Short mmCIF file of N, CA and C and ligand atoms in Angstrom, two decimals:
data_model
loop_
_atom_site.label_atom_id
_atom_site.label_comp_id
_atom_site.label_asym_id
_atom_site.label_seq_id
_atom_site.Cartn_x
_atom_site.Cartn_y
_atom_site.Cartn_z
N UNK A 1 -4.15 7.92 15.94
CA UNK A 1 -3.40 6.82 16.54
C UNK A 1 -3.16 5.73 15.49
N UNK A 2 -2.42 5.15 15.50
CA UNK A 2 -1.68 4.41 14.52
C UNK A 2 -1.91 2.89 15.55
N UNK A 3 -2.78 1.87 14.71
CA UNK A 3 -3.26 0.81 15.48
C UNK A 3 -3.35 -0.16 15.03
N UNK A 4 -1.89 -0.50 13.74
CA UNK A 4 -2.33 -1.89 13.72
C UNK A 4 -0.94 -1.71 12.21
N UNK A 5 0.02 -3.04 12.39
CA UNK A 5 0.74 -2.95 11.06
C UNK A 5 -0.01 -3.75 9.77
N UNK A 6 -0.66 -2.67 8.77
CA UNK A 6 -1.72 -3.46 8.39
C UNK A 6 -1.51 -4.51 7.52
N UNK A 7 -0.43 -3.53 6.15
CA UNK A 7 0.33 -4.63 4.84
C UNK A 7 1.76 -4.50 4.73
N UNK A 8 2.48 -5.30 3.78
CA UNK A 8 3.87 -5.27 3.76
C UNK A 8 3.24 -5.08 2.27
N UNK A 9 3.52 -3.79 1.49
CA UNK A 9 3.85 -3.66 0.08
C UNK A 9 5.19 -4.41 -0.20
N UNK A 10 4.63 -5.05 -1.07
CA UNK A 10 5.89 -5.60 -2.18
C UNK A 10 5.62 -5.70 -3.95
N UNK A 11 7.02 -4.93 -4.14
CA UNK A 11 7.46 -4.68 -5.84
C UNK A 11 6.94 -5.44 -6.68
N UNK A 12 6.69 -6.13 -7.43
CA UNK A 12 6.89 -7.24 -7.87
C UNK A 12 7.02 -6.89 -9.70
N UNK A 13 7.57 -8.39 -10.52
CA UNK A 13 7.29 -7.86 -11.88
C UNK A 13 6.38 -8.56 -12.57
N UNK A 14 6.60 -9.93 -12.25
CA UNK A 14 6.02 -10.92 -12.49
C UNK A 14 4.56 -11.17 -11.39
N UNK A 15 3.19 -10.22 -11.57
CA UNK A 15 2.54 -10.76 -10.85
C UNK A 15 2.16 -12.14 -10.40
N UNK A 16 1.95 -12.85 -11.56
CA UNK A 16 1.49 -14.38 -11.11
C UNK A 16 2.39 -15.15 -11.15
N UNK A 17 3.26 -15.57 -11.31
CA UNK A 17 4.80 -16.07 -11.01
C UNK A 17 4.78 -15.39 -9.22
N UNK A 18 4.82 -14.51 -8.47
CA UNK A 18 4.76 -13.85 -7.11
C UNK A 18 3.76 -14.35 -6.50
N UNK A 19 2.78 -14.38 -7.26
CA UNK A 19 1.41 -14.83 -6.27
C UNK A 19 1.40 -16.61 -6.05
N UNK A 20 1.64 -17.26 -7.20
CA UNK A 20 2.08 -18.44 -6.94
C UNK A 20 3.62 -19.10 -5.88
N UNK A 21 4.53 -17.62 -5.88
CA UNK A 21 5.13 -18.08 -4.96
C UNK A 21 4.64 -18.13 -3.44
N UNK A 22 3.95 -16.45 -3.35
CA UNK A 22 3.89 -17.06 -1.98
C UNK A 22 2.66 -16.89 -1.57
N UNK A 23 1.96 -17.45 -2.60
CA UNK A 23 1.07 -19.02 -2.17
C UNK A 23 1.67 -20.47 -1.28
N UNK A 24 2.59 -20.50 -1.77
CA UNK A 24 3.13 -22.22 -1.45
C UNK A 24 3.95 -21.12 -0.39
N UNK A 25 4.79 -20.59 0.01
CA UNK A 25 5.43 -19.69 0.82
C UNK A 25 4.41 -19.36 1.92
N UNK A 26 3.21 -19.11 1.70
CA UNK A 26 2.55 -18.69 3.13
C UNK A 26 1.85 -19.74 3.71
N UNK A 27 1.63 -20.75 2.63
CA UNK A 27 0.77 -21.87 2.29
C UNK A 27 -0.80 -21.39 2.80
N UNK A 28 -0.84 -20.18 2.33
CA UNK A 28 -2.52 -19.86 1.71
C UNK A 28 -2.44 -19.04 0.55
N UNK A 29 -4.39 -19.41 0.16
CA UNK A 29 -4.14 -18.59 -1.01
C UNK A 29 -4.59 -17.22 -0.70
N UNK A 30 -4.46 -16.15 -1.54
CA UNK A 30 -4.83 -14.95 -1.83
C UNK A 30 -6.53 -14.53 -1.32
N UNK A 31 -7.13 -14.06 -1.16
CA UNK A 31 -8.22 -13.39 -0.37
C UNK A 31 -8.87 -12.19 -1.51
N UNK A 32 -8.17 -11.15 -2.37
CA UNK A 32 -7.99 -10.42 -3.62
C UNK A 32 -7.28 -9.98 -4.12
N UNK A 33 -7.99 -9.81 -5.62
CA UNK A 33 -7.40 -9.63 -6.36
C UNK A 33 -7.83 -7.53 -6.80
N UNK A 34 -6.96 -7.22 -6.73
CA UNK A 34 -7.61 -5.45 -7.79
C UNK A 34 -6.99 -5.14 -8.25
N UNK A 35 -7.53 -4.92 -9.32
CA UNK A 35 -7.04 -3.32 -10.00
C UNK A 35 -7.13 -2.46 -9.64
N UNK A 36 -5.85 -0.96 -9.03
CA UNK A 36 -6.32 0.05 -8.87
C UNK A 36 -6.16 1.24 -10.28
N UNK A 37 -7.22 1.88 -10.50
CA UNK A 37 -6.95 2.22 -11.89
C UNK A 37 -6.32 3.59 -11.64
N UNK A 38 -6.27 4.21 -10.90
CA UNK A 38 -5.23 5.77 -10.61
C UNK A 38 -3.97 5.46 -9.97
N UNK A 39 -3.39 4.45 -9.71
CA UNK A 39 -2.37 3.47 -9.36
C UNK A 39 -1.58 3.29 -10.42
N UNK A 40 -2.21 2.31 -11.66
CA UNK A 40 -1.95 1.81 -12.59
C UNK A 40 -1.29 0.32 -12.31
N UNK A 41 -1.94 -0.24 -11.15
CA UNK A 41 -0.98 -1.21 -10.84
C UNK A 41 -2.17 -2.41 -10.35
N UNK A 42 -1.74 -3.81 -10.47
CA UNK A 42 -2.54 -5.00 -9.99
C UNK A 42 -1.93 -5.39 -8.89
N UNK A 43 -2.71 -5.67 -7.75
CA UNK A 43 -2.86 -6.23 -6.75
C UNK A 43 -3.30 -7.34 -6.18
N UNK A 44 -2.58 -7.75 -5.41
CA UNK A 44 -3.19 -9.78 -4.76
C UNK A 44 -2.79 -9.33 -3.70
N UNK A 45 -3.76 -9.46 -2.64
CA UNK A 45 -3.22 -9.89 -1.29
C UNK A 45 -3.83 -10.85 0.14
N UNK A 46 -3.01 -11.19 0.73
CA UNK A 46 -2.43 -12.38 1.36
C UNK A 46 -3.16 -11.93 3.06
N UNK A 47 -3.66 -12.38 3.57
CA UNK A 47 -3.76 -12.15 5.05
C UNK A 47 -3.01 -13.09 5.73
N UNK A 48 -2.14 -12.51 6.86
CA UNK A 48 -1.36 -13.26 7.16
C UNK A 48 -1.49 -12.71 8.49
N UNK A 49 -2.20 -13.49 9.61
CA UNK A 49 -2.66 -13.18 10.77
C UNK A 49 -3.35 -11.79 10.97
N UNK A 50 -2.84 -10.30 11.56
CA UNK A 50 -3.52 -9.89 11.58
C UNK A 50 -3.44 -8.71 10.42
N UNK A 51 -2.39 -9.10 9.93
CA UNK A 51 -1.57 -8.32 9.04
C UNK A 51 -1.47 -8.71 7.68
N UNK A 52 -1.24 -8.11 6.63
CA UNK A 52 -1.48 -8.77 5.25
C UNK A 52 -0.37 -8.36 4.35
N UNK A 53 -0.02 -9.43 3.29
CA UNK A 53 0.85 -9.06 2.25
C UNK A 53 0.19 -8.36 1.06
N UNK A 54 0.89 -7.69 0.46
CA UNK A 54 0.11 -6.75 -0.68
C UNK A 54 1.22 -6.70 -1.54
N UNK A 55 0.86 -7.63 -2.90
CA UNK A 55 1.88 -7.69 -4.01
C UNK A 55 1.23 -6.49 -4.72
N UNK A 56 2.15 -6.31 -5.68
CA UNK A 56 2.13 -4.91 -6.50
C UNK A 56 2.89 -4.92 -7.90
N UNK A 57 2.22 -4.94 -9.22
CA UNK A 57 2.46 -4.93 -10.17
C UNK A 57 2.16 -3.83 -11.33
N UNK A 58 2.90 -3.00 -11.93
CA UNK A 58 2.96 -1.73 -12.71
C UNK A 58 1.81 -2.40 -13.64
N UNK A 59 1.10 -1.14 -14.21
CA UNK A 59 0.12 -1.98 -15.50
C UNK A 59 0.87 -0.86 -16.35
N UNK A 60 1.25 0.15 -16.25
CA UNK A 60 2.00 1.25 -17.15
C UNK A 60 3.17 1.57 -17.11
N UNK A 61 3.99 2.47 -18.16
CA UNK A 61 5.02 3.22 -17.85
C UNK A 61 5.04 3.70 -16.74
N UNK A 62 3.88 4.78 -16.51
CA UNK A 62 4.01 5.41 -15.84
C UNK A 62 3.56 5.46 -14.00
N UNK A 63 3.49 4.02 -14.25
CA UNK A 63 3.08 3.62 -12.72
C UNK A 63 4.16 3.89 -11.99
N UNK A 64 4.12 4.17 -10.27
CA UNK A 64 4.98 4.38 -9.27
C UNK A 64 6.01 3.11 -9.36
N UNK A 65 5.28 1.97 -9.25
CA UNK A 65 5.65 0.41 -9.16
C UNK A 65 6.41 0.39 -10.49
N UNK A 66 6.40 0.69 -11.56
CA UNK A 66 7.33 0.51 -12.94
C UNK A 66 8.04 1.20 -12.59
N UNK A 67 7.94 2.49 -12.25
CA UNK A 67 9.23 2.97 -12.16
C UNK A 67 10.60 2.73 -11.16
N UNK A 68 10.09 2.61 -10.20
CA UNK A 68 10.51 2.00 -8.81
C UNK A 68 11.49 0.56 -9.21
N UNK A 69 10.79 -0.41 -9.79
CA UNK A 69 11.40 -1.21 -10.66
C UNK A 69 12.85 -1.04 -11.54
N UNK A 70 12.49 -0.26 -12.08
CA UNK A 70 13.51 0.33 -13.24
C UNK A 70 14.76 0.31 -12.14
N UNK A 71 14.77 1.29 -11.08
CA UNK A 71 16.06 1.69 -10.50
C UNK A 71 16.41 0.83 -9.40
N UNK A 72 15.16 -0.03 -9.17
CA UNK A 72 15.43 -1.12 -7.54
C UNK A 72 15.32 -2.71 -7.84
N UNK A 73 15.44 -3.36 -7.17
CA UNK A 73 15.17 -4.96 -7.15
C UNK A 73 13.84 -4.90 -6.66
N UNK A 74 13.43 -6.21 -6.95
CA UNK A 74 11.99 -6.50 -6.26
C UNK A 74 12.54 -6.54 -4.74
N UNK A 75 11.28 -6.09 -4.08
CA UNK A 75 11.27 -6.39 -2.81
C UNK A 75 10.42 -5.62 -2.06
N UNK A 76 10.47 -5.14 -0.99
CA UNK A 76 9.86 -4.13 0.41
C UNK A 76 9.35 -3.07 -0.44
N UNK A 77 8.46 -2.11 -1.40
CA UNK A 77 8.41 -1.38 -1.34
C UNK A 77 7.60 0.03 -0.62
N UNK A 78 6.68 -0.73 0.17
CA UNK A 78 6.02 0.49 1.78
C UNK A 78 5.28 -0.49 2.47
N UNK A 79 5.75 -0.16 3.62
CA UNK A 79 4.98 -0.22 5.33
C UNK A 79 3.55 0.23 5.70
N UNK A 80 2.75 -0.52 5.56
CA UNK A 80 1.33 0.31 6.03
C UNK A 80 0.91 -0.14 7.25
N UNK A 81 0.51 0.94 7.53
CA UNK A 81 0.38 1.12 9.49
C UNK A 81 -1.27 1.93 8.84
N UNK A 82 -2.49 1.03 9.50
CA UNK A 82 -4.03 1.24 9.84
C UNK A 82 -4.02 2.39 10.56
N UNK A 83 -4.57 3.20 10.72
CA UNK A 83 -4.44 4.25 11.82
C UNK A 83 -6.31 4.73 11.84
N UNK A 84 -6.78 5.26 12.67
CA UNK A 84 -8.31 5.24 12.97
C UNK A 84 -8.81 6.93 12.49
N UNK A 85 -7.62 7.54 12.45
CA UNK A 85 -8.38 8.98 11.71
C UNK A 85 -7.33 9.76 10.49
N UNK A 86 -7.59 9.13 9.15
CA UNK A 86 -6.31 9.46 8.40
C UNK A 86 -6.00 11.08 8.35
N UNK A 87 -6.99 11.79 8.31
CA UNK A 87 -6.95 13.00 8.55
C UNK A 87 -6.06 13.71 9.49
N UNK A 88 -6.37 12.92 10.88
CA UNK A 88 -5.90 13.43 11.94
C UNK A 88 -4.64 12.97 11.94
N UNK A 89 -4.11 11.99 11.62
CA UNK A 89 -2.70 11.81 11.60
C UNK A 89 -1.85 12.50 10.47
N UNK A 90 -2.46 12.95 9.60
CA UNK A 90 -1.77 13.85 8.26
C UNK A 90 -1.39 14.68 8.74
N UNK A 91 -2.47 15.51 9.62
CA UNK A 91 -2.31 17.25 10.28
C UNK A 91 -1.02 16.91 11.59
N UNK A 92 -1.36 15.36 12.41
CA UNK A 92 -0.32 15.54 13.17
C UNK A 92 1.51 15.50 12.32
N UNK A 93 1.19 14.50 11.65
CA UNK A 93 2.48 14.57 11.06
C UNK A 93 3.10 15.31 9.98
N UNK A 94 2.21 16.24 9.36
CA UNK A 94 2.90 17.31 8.84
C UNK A 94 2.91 18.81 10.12
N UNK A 95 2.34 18.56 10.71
CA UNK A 95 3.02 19.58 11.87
C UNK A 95 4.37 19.13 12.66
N UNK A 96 5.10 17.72 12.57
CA UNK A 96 5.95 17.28 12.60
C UNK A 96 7.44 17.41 11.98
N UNK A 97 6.67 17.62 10.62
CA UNK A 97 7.69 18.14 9.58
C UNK A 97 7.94 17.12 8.98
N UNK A 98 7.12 15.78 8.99
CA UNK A 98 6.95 14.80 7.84
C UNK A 98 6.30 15.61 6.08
N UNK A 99 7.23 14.91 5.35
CA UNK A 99 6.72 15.19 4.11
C UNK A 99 5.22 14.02 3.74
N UNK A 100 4.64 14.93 3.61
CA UNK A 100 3.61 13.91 2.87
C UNK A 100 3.38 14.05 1.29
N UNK A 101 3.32 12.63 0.59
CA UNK A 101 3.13 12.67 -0.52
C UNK A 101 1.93 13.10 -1.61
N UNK A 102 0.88 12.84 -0.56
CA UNK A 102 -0.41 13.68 -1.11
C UNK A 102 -1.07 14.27 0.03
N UNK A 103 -1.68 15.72 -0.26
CA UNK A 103 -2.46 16.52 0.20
C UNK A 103 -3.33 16.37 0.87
N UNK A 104 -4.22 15.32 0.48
CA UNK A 104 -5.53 14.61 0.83
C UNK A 104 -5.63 12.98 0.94
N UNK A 105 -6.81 12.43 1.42
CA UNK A 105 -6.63 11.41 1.33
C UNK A 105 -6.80 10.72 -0.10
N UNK A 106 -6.00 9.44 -0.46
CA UNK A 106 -6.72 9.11 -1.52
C UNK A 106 -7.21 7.78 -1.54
N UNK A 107 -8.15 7.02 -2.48
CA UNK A 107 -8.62 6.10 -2.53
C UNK A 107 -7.77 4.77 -2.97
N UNK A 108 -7.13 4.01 -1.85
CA UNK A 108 -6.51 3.22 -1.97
C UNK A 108 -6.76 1.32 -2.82
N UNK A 109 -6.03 0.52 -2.54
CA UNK A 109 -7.11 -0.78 -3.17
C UNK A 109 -7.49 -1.62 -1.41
N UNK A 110 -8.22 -2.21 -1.90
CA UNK A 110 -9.15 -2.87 -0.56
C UNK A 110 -9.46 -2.27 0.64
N UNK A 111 -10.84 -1.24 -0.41
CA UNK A 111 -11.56 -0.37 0.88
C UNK A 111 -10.42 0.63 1.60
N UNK A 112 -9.64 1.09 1.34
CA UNK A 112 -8.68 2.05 1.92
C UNK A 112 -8.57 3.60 1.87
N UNK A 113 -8.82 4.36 2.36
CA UNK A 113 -8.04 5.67 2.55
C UNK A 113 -6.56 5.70 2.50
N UNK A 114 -5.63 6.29 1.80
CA UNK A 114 -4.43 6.08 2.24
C UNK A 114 -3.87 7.27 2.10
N UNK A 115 -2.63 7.49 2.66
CA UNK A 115 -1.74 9.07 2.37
C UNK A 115 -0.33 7.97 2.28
N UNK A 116 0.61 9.06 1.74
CA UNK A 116 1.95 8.09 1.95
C UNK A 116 2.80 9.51 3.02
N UNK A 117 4.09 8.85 2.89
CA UNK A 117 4.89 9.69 4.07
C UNK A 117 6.06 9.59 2.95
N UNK A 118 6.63 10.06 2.56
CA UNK A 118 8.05 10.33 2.14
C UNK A 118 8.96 9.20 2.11
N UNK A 119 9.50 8.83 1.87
CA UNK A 119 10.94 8.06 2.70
C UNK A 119 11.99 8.79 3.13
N UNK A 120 12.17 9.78 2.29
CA UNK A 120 13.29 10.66 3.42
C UNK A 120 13.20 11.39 4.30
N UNK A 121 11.27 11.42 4.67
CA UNK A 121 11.02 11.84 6.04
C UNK A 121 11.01 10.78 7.20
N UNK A 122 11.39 9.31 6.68
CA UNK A 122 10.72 8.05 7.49
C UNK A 122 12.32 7.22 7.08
N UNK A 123 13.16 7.58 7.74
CA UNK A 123 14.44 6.84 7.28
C UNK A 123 14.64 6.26 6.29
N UNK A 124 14.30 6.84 4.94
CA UNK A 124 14.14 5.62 3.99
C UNK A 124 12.99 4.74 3.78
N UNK A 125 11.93 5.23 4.28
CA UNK A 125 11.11 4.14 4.09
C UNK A 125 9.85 4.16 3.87
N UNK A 126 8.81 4.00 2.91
CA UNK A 126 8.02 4.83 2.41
C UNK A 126 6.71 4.11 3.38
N UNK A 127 6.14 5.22 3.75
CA UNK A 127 5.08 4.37 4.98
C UNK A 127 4.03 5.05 4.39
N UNK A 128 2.97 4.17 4.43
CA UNK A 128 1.38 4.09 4.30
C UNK A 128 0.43 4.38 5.10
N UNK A 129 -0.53 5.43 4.79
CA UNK A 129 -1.47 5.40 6.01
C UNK A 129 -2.54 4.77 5.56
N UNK A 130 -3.28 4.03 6.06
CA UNK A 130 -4.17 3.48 5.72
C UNK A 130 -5.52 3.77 6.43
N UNK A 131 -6.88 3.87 5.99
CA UNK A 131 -7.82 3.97 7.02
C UNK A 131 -9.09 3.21 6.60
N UNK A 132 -9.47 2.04 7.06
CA UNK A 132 -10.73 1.23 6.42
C UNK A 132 -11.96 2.17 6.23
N UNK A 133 -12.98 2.06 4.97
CA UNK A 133 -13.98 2.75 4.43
C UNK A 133 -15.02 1.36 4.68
N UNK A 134 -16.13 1.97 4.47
CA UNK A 134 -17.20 0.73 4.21
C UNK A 134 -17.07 0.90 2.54
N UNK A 135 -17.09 -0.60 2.13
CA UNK A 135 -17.24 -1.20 0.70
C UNK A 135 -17.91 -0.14 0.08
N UNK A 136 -19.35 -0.03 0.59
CA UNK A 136 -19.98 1.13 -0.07
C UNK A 136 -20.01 2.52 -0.03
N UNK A 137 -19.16 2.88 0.67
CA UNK A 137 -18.66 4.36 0.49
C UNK A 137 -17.72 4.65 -0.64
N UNK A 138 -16.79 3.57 -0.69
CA UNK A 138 -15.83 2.83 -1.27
C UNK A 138 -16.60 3.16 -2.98
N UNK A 139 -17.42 2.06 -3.05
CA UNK A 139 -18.05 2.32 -4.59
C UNK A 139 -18.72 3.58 -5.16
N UNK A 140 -19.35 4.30 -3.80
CA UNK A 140 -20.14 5.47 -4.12
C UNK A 140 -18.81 6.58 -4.76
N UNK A 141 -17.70 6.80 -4.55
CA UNK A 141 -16.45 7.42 -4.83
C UNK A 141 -15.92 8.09 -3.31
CO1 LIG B 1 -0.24 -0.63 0.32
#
């Protein structure tokens, strides 16, 4: 079950130039900061009621977020929707005939499980599954 719209991914190039905007834009500050290192990308994000912003900055060539860049404007780049069994929603939605982008789950930034969905299985639109871990499961790998 899918229970909660969790973050709004957004592009960005300029991490701290972004985070200072919408800082004064949400008029709060940031909550964290990560690095995800199989990502290749830095992260700040924003809680914004029950739901949170999640900036996103390439640290490599070869990050998703650099590349994505290259061919798009900053802006929207995935929808994450919390869901309570990431597993179970993978198996439902590739029996659907959603493309999923990875196989398994993987280790997302802030305590996350995540899978992605395609965008050209999701009108265009690259959606996130997300599933909260405890911190320390989290560190154990
Ligand atoms: Co995300």
């Amino acid at each position: 079950m899918f229970t909660n719209l969790e973050h709004l991914g957004l592009a960005v190039h300029d991490l701290e130039a972004a985070t200072a905007l919408y800082t004064t834009l949400l008029g709060n500050t940031p909550y964290k900061r990560e690095h995800v290192a199989s990502e290749a990308v830095d992260t700040v994000f924003f809680q914004v009621g029950g739901s949170k912003i999640e900036l996103l900055a390439g640290t490599s060539p070869d990050s998703a977020i650099t590349k994505y860049l290259a061919k798009k404007p900053e802006g929207i780049h995935h929808v994450a929707f919390e869901v309570a069994d990431i597993r179970a929603e993978m198996a439902r939605l590739r029996a659907a005939g959603f493309v999923l982008l990875n196989e398994e789950p993987k280790q997302g930034a802030d305590n996350k499980l995540v899978c992605f969905v395609h965008p050209k299985s999701a009108t265009g639109v690259l959606v996130e599954l997300c599933q909260s871990v405890p911190a320390a499961a989290n560190s154990a790998g």
